[in-house]
Short mmCIF file of C-alpha atoms in Angstrom, two decimals:
data_model
loop_
_atom_site.label_atom_id
_atom_site.label_comp_id
_atom_site.label_asym_id
_atom_site.label_seq_id
_atom_site.Cartn_x
_atom_site.Cartn_y
_atom_site.Cartn_z
CA UNK A 6 75.24 73.29 100.45
CA UNK A 7 75.79 73.31 96.68
CA UNK A 8 73.47 76.30 96.32
CA UNK A 9 75.32 78.17 99.07
CA UNK A 10 78.72 77.52 97.45
CA UNK A 11 77.31 79.05 94.28
CA UNK A 12 77.90 82.46 95.88
CA UNK A 13 81.61 81.68 96.02
CA UNK A 14 81.49 80.42 92.44
CA UNK A 15 80.19 83.81 91.29
CA UNK A 16 82.74 85.61 93.45
CA UNK A 17 85.44 83.51 91.76
CA UNK A 18 84.17 84.49 88.31
CA UNK A 19 84.39 88.16 89.12
CA UNK A 20 87.77 87.94 90.85
CA UNK A 21 89.29 86.11 87.86
CA UNK A 22 87.70 88.62 85.46
CA UNK A 23 90.23 91.22 86.63
CA UNK A 24 93.43 89.55 85.43
CA UNK A 25 92.67 89.35 81.67
CA UNK A 26 90.76 92.66 81.73
CA UNK A 27 93.77 94.65 83.02
CA UNK A 28 95.58 94.20 79.70
CA UNK A 29 92.43 95.17 77.78
CA UNK A 30 91.80 98.32 79.84
CA UNK A 31 95.40 99.48 79.37
CA UNK A 32 95.25 99.00 75.58
CA UNK A 33 93.72 101.03 72.77
CA UNK A 34 91.09 98.30 72.39
CA UNK A 35 89.48 99.21 75.73
CA UNK A 36 85.66 99.08 75.68
CA UNK A 37 85.52 102.32 77.68
CA UNK A 38 84.55 105.42 75.68
CA UNK A 39 86.96 107.48 77.79
CA UNK A 40 89.92 105.60 76.34
CA UNK A 41 92.70 103.45 77.87
CA UNK A 42 93.04 103.45 81.64
CA UNK A 43 96.27 104.40 83.37
CA UNK A 44 98.20 102.04 85.66
CA UNK A 45 97.05 104.13 88.60
CA UNK A 46 93.40 103.67 87.60
CA UNK A 47 93.87 99.92 87.06
CA UNK A 48 95.49 99.56 90.48
CA UNK A 49 92.66 101.51 92.09
CA UNK A 50 90.01 99.46 90.28
CA UNK A 51 91.65 96.23 91.46
CA UNK A 52 92.10 97.33 95.06
CA UNK A 53 88.59 98.81 95.45
CA UNK A 54 87.29 95.24 95.49
CA UNK A 55 88.80 94.99 98.97
CA UNK A 56 87.13 98.19 100.16
CA UNK A 57 83.83 96.53 99.28
CA UNK A 58 85.04 93.32 100.93
CA UNK A 59 85.85 95.24 104.12
CA UNK A 60 82.31 96.63 104.16
CA UNK A 61 80.95 93.14 103.50
CA UNK A 62 83.00 91.61 106.32
CA UNK A 63 82.12 94.45 108.70
CA UNK A 64 78.40 93.94 108.18
CA UNK A 65 78.44 90.15 107.67
CA UNK A 66 79.03 89.22 111.30
CA UNK A 67 76.19 91.47 112.44
CA UNK A 68 73.88 90.38 109.61
CA UNK A 69 74.53 86.68 110.25
CA UNK A 70 73.42 87.07 113.86
CA UNK A 71 70.63 89.61 113.28
CA UNK A 72 68.76 88.24 110.25
CA UNK A 73 70.29 84.80 109.84
CA UNK A 74 72.78 83.03 107.60
CA UNK A 75 70.27 82.54 104.77
CA UNK A 76 69.18 86.15 104.35
CA UNK A 77 72.75 87.40 104.76
CA UNK A 78 73.80 85.31 101.75
CA UNK A 79 70.84 86.63 99.75
CA UNK A 80 71.75 90.25 100.55
CA UNK A 81 75.34 89.63 99.49
CA UNK A 82 74.07 88.22 96.19
CA UNK A 83 71.98 91.36 95.60
CA UNK A 84 75.19 93.40 95.87
CA UNK A 85 76.65 91.20 93.13
CA UNK A 86 73.65 91.99 90.94
CA UNK A 87 74.22 95.72 91.37
CA UNK A 88 77.97 95.47 90.77
CA UNK A 89 77.67 93.54 87.51
CA UNK A 90 74.87 95.79 86.26
CA UNK A 91 77.17 98.80 86.68
CA UNK A 92 79.85 97.13 84.53
CA UNK A 93 77.44 96.76 81.63
CA UNK A 94 76.66 100.50 81.70
CA UNK A 95 80.26 101.61 82.34
CA UNK A 96 81.59 104.09 79.80
CA UNK A 97 84.27 105.57 82.08
CA UNK A 98 86.40 104.14 84.91
CA UNK A 99 84.09 105.72 87.54
CA UNK A 100 81.30 103.13 87.20
CA UNK A 101 83.91 100.35 87.20
CA UNK A 102 85.26 101.69 90.49
CA UNK A 103 81.78 101.71 92.04
CA UNK A 104 80.99 98.25 90.68
CA UNK A 105 84.12 96.85 92.31
CA UNK A 106 82.91 98.05 95.70
CA UNK A 107 79.52 96.35 95.29
CA UNK A 108 81.10 93.14 94.00
CA UNK A 109 83.67 93.25 96.78
CA UNK A 110 80.81 93.18 99.28
CA UNK A 111 79.94 89.59 98.34
CA UNK A 112 83.62 88.60 98.56
CA UNK A 113 83.90 89.85 102.12
CA UNK A 114 80.46 88.73 103.25
CA UNK A 115 80.71 85.16 101.94
CA UNK A 116 84.20 84.84 103.44
CA UNK A 117 82.51 85.22 106.83
CA UNK A 118 79.01 83.78 106.31
CA UNK A 119 79.59 80.83 103.99
CA UNK A 120 82.00 78.86 106.26
CA UNK A 121 79.54 79.38 109.12
CA UNK A 122 76.63 78.21 106.97
CA UNK A 123 78.48 75.10 105.81
CA UNK A 124 79.69 74.26 109.33
CA UNK A 125 76.16 74.57 110.74
CA UNK A 126 74.35 72.41 108.17
CA UNK A 127 76.84 69.55 107.78
CA UNK A 128 77.76 66.66 110.06
CA UNK A 129 80.91 67.11 112.14
CA UNK A 130 82.71 64.24 110.43
CA UNK A 131 82.23 65.86 107.03
CA UNK A 132 82.83 69.54 107.82
CA UNK A 133 86.50 69.72 106.89
CA UNK A 134 85.96 67.75 103.69
CA UNK A 135 82.87 69.65 102.62
CA UNK A 136 84.49 72.93 103.63
CA UNK A 137 86.95 72.39 100.79
CA UNK A 138 84.05 72.78 98.36
CA UNK A 139 84.21 76.46 99.36
CA UNK A 140 87.56 76.74 97.58
CA UNK A 141 86.57 74.34 94.80
CA UNK A 142 83.58 76.54 93.96
CA UNK A 143 85.79 79.63 93.85
CA UNK A 144 88.38 77.93 91.62
CA UNK A 145 85.73 76.70 89.20
CA UNK A 146 84.55 80.31 89.13
CA UNK A 147 88.10 81.43 88.28
CA UNK A 148 88.24 78.96 85.39
CA UNK A 149 84.83 79.94 84.02
CA UNK A 150 85.51 83.66 84.48
CA UNK A 151 88.80 83.67 82.59
CA UNK A 152 87.35 81.44 79.88
CA UNK A 153 84.32 83.66 79.37
CA UNK A 154 86.42 86.83 78.97
CA UNK A 155 87.60 85.52 75.59
CA UNK A 156 84.03 85.96 74.30
CA UNK A 157 83.85 89.67 75.08
CA UNK A 158 83.83 92.30 77.79
CA UNK A 159 80.13 92.06 78.63
CA UNK A 160 79.80 88.26 78.79
CA UNK A 161 80.96 87.78 82.40
CA UNK A 162 78.76 90.48 83.97
CA UNK A 163 75.73 89.37 81.91
CA UNK A 164 76.05 85.71 82.94
CA UNK A 165 76.73 86.72 86.55
CA UNK A 166 73.50 88.74 86.66
CA UNK A 167 71.45 85.83 85.32
CA UNK A 168 73.11 83.37 87.70
CA UNK A 169 72.52 85.64 90.70
CA UNK A 170 68.80 85.89 89.90
CA UNK A 171 68.56 82.08 89.67
CA UNK A 172 70.45 81.66 92.95
CA UNK A 173 68.17 84.05 94.85
CA UNK A 174 65.08 82.32 93.50
CA UNK A 175 66.33 78.87 94.56
CA UNK A 176 67.86 79.88 97.90
CA UNK A 177 64.62 81.49 99.08
CA UNK A 178 63.22 77.95 99.40
CA UNK A 179 66.00 76.87 101.80
CA UNK A 180 65.57 77.08 105.60
CA UNK A 181 68.11 78.84 107.78
CA UNK A 182 70.63 76.74 109.70
CA UNK A 183 69.46 74.69 112.71
CA UNK A 184 71.98 76.35 115.03
CA UNK A 185 70.86 79.87 114.12
CA UNK A 186 67.21 78.94 114.62
CA UNK A 187 68.09 77.52 118.04
CA UNK A 188 69.86 80.79 118.79
CA UNK A 189 66.54 82.51 118.24
CA UNK A 190 64.64 80.04 120.43
CA UNK A 191 62.85 78.58 117.40
CA UNK A 192 63.30 74.95 118.36
CA UNK A 193 60.51 73.63 116.14
CA UNK A 194 61.87 75.43 113.07
CA UNK A 195 65.37 74.22 113.93
CA UNK A 196 64.12 70.65 113.98
CA UNK A 197 62.50 71.09 110.55
CA UNK A 198 65.69 72.66 109.24
CA UNK A 199 67.86 69.77 110.43
CA UNK A 200 65.45 67.30 108.84
CA UNK A 201 65.72 69.22 105.56
CA UNK A 202 69.53 69.19 105.54
CA UNK A 203 69.72 65.53 106.62
CA UNK A 204 67.15 64.40 104.06
CA UNK A 205 64.60 63.30 106.67
CA UNK A 206 60.91 63.63 105.79
CA UNK A 207 58.88 66.30 107.60
CA UNK A 208 56.58 63.75 109.24
CA UNK A 209 59.29 61.20 109.96
CA UNK A 210 61.08 60.95 113.32
CA UNK A 211 64.80 61.66 113.57
CA UNK A 212 67.12 58.69 113.13
CA UNK A 213 69.04 57.95 116.33
CA UNK A 214 72.25 59.59 115.09
CA UNK A 215 70.47 62.77 113.94
CA UNK A 216 68.45 62.98 117.17
CA UNK A 217 71.69 62.80 119.16
CA UNK A 218 73.21 65.50 116.96
CA UNK A 219 70.20 67.77 117.56
CA UNK A 220 70.42 67.25 121.32
CA UNK A 221 74.12 68.15 121.24
CA UNK A 222 73.32 71.36 119.35
CA UNK A 223 70.79 72.39 121.98
CA UNK A 224 73.19 71.62 124.83
CA UNK A 225 76.06 73.61 123.31
CA UNK A 226 73.88 76.64 122.62
CA UNK A 227 72.26 76.58 126.07
CA UNK A 228 75.69 76.41 127.75
CA UNK A 229 76.95 79.34 125.72
CA UNK A 230 73.88 81.44 126.57
CA UNK A 231 73.81 82.80 122.99
CA UNK A 232 70.74 85.01 123.43
CA UNK A 233 72.56 87.44 125.71
CA UNK A 234 74.59 90.30 124.33
CA UNK A 235 78.25 89.74 123.53
CA UNK A 236 80.44 91.11 126.33
CA UNK A 237 84.13 91.06 127.21
CA UNK A 238 83.48 88.00 129.38
CA UNK A 239 82.75 85.98 126.25
CA UNK A 240 86.41 86.43 125.22
CA UNK A 241 88.12 85.71 128.57
CA UNK A 242 87.86 81.94 128.65
CA UNK A 243 91.30 80.38 127.85
CA UNK A 244 89.81 78.02 125.27
CA UNK A 245 88.08 80.97 123.56
CA UNK A 246 91.34 82.97 123.49
CA UNK A 247 93.14 79.99 121.94
CA UNK A 248 90.34 79.62 119.37
CA UNK A 249 90.66 83.31 118.43
CA UNK A 250 94.45 83.01 118.03
CA UNK A 251 94.04 79.94 115.81
CA UNK A 252 91.39 81.74 113.77
CA UNK A 253 93.65 84.79 113.37
CA UNK A 254 96.44 82.64 111.95
CA UNK A 255 94.02 80.75 109.70
CA UNK A 256 92.34 83.86 108.27
CA UNK A 257 95.74 85.49 107.69
CA UNK A 258 96.83 82.68 105.39
CA UNK A 259 95.08 84.23 102.40
CA UNK A 260 97.50 87.17 102.65
CA UNK A 261 100.56 85.18 103.76
CA UNK A 262 100.28 82.91 100.71
CA UNK A 263 99.92 85.86 98.31
CA UNK A 264 96.93 84.32 96.55
CA UNK A 265 95.11 87.64 96.23
CA UNK A 266 98.04 89.17 94.36
CA UNK A 267 98.78 86.15 92.20
CA UNK A 268 95.10 85.78 91.20
CA UNK A 269 94.62 89.46 90.36
CA UNK A 270 97.95 89.92 88.54
CA UNK A 271 98.67 86.50 87.04
CA UNK A 272 98.86 87.85 83.50
CA UNK A 273 101.09 90.77 84.54
CA UNK A 274 103.46 88.45 86.41
CA UNK A 275 103.83 86.21 83.38
CA UNK A 276 104.42 89.20 81.11
CA UNK A 277 107.23 90.43 83.38
CA UNK A 278 109.08 87.10 83.41
CA UNK A 279 111.05 87.75 80.23
CA UNK A 280 110.24 84.39 78.67
CA UNK A 281 108.31 83.42 75.52
CA UNK A 282 105.11 82.05 77.05
CA UNK A 283 101.51 82.30 75.92
CA UNK A 284 100.11 84.33 78.82
CA UNK A 285 96.46 83.61 78.13
CA UNK A 286 97.04 79.87 77.70
CA UNK A 287 99.17 79.62 80.84
CA UNK A 288 96.60 81.60 82.83
CA UNK A 289 93.85 79.19 81.76
CA UNK A 290 96.03 76.15 82.47
CA UNK A 291 96.52 77.47 86.00
CA UNK A 292 92.75 77.71 86.43
CA UNK A 293 92.28 74.13 85.23
CA UNK A 294 94.96 72.88 87.63
CA UNK A 295 93.28 74.79 90.47
CA UNK A 296 90.03 72.93 89.89
CA UNK A 297 91.71 69.51 89.48
CA UNK A 298 93.98 70.21 92.43
CA UNK A 299 91.05 71.14 94.66
CA UNK A 300 89.34 67.84 93.95
CA UNK A 301 92.57 65.93 94.57
CA UNK A 302 93.24 67.88 97.78
CA UNK A 303 89.94 66.70 99.23
CA UNK A 304 91.21 63.09 99.16
CA UNK A 305 94.72 64.08 100.33
CA UNK A 306 93.28 65.86 103.37
CA UNK A 307 90.98 62.95 104.19
CA UNK A 308 93.93 60.54 104.07
CA UNK A 309 96.67 62.61 105.77
CA UNK A 310 94.37 64.65 108.05
CA UNK A 311 94.47 68.43 108.51
CA UNK A 312 97.78 68.99 110.32
CA UNK A 313 99.97 66.89 108.01
CA UNK A 314 98.24 68.35 104.97
CA UNK A 315 98.97 71.88 106.18
CA UNK A 316 102.66 71.12 106.64
CA UNK A 317 102.97 69.47 103.23
CA UNK A 318 101.23 72.24 101.31
CA UNK A 319 103.07 74.99 103.21
CA UNK A 320 106.45 73.43 102.39
CA UNK A 321 105.52 73.03 98.71
CA UNK A 322 104.33 76.65 98.57
CA UNK A 323 107.55 78.00 100.13
CA UNK A 324 109.73 76.06 97.66
CA UNK A 325 107.64 77.32 94.73
CA UNK A 326 107.86 80.96 95.85
CA UNK A 327 111.62 80.66 96.27
CA UNK A 328 111.97 79.22 92.76
CA UNK A 329 109.84 81.96 91.16
CA UNK A 330 111.69 84.71 93.08
CA UNK A 331 115.06 83.29 91.99
CA UNK A 332 113.95 83.36 88.34
CA UNK A 333 112.81 86.99 88.59
CA UNK A 334 116.04 88.00 90.34
CA UNK A 335 118.23 86.42 87.66
CA UNK A 336 116.09 87.92 84.88
CA UNK A 337 116.28 91.39 86.44
CA UNK A 338 120.07 90.93 86.82
CA UNK A 339 120.43 90.46 83.06
CA UNK A 340 120.62 86.68 82.75
CA UNK A 341 118.96 84.98 79.80
CA UNK A 342 116.23 82.87 81.40
CA UNK A 343 114.62 81.59 78.20
CA UNK A 344 116.30 78.14 78.53
CA UNK A 345 114.69 77.83 81.97
CA UNK A 346 111.16 78.69 80.90
CA UNK A 347 109.85 75.32 82.08
CA UNK A 348 111.18 75.79 85.63
CA UNK A 349 109.64 79.24 86.01
CA UNK A 350 106.28 78.19 84.61
CA UNK A 351 106.27 75.22 87.00
CA UNK A 352 107.05 77.45 89.99
CA UNK A 353 104.56 80.20 89.14
CA UNK A 354 101.83 77.65 88.51
CA UNK A 355 102.46 76.06 91.92
CA UNK A 356 102.62 79.50 93.58
CA UNK A 357 99.07 80.18 92.41
CA UNK A 358 97.65 76.67 92.63
CA UNK A 359 98.83 75.37 96.02
CA UNK A 360 97.33 78.10 98.24
CA UNK A 361 94.05 78.09 96.34
CA UNK A 362 93.55 74.32 96.35
CA UNK A 363 94.42 73.57 99.95
CA UNK A 364 95.91 76.14 102.34
CA UNK A 365 93.16 78.72 102.10
CA UNK A 366 90.39 76.12 101.96
CA UNK A 367 91.69 74.38 105.07
CA UNK A 368 92.05 77.73 106.80
CA UNK A 369 88.45 78.69 106.14
CA UNK A 370 86.91 75.37 107.14
CA UNK A 371 89.04 75.13 110.30
CA UNK A 372 88.46 78.68 111.53
CA UNK A 373 84.68 78.37 111.32
CA UNK A 374 84.69 75.25 113.50
CA UNK A 375 86.92 76.24 116.42
CA UNK A 376 85.05 79.39 117.49
CA UNK A 377 82.09 79.36 119.91
CA UNK A 378 78.73 79.84 118.18
CA UNK A 379 77.93 83.08 119.98
CA UNK A 380 81.01 85.02 118.81
CA UNK A 381 81.65 83.12 115.57
CA UNK A 382 80.26 85.73 113.17
CA UNK A 383 81.72 88.74 114.99
CA UNK A 384 85.26 87.34 115.31
CA UNK A 385 85.40 86.06 111.75
CA UNK A 386 84.11 89.41 110.49
CA UNK A 387 86.66 91.43 112.49
CA UNK A 388 89.64 89.26 111.55
CA UNK A 389 88.61 89.24 107.91
CA UNK A 390 88.51 93.05 107.96
CA UNK A 391 92.10 93.14 109.22
CA UNK A 392 93.16 90.83 106.40
CA UNK A 393 91.30 92.87 103.80
CA UNK A 394 92.92 96.13 104.93
CA UNK A 395 96.30 94.49 104.31
CA UNK A 396 95.01 93.16 100.97
CA UNK A 397 93.85 96.63 99.87
CA UNK A 398 97.27 98.21 100.34
CA UNK A 399 99.21 95.28 98.85
CA UNK A 400 97.02 95.18 95.73
CA UNK A 401 96.87 98.98 95.42
CA UNK A 402 100.64 99.39 95.47
CA UNK A 403 101.74 96.11 93.88
CA UNK A 404 102.39 97.59 90.42
CA UNK A 405 104.29 100.52 91.95
CA UNK A 406 106.49 98.14 93.96
CA UNK A 407 107.18 96.00 90.89
CA UNK A 408 108.33 99.09 88.96
CA UNK A 409 110.46 100.19 91.94
CA UNK A 410 112.08 97.07 93.35
CA UNK A 411 111.18 94.34 90.85
CA UNK A 412 109.17 91.12 91.05
CA UNK A 413 111.84 89.14 92.90
CA UNK A 414 111.29 91.12 96.11
#
């Protein structure tokens, strides 16, 4: 599971790379031979990540069912290799634009495939807890990515390329998930896979608990008739409809909480606040708190359970957004907000941290568990595409909206 989450770690590095690079690309110190980029080009570069993510999500559901969870993750990592290689050779914005599409592919693909992979290799009692490592991996990637940008423009893509090569080499030795192998009527391989992920020796019999788990897998898959083609009948069952509705709400959280905007434009939001704050330091502090918060959230969720945790983190997020919006409104109205620097910094930190440490992680781990195996990849892929279309337009036009109506709106 750690190796699989490494894909999200690399995606986190590249996503965080954008925020500090925007200021560099707009300045005279830009590494591009063509000179500083315009705001329009920066917005396009940022939003093209989601075009790639849409392509990744569109193909991920099909890939996960056609060639397996393992090879789908490997293909997504190859796209990361190509994207980061293009950055190294970029002399004009064009190659940066293309690289964003390739790197976006892994963002969209892992959003669909990784929760499925984790859900299918872990025990039921641990799935929600271990699913939070999905977000923890991404947040560690954010921290590392923003830290590495201080050492130069080419450091992040170079390290990402090396890490991707190591990942592919290691992940090739892993078996596919037991459930996918059962889907393909490869019962013997599925048994070996489950032994691998439960730490049982190849020649040893299943422990009683693991044997019962394997029997349950086979029963569920046989009842769902997963080898037949997906038809409209697969979506008519009331429990399936409810599962799709729940998944829609869960996958929409990443847009509802604004985490895509706050991650991509953290530095810009701090610059627009009208307060004397070290943008780079604050940005890095946010990343540290995201990592620490993710680890703390794992224990909070285990103690308070999923529903109570959702309510608590939602309420905290709403209060934080209201506080940050109030600060922006007063600043844009001409009030001197310097004496209230501490309150704004607190609110903006929570606005970024809370969704990334809990809400989005819970949403991902929950959505992958409630859907039937047969339609899991297809539904997650489709709903993720819808969310990414919204993300593309919000990120593309965010800077225009800020110039037009201000940050408070």
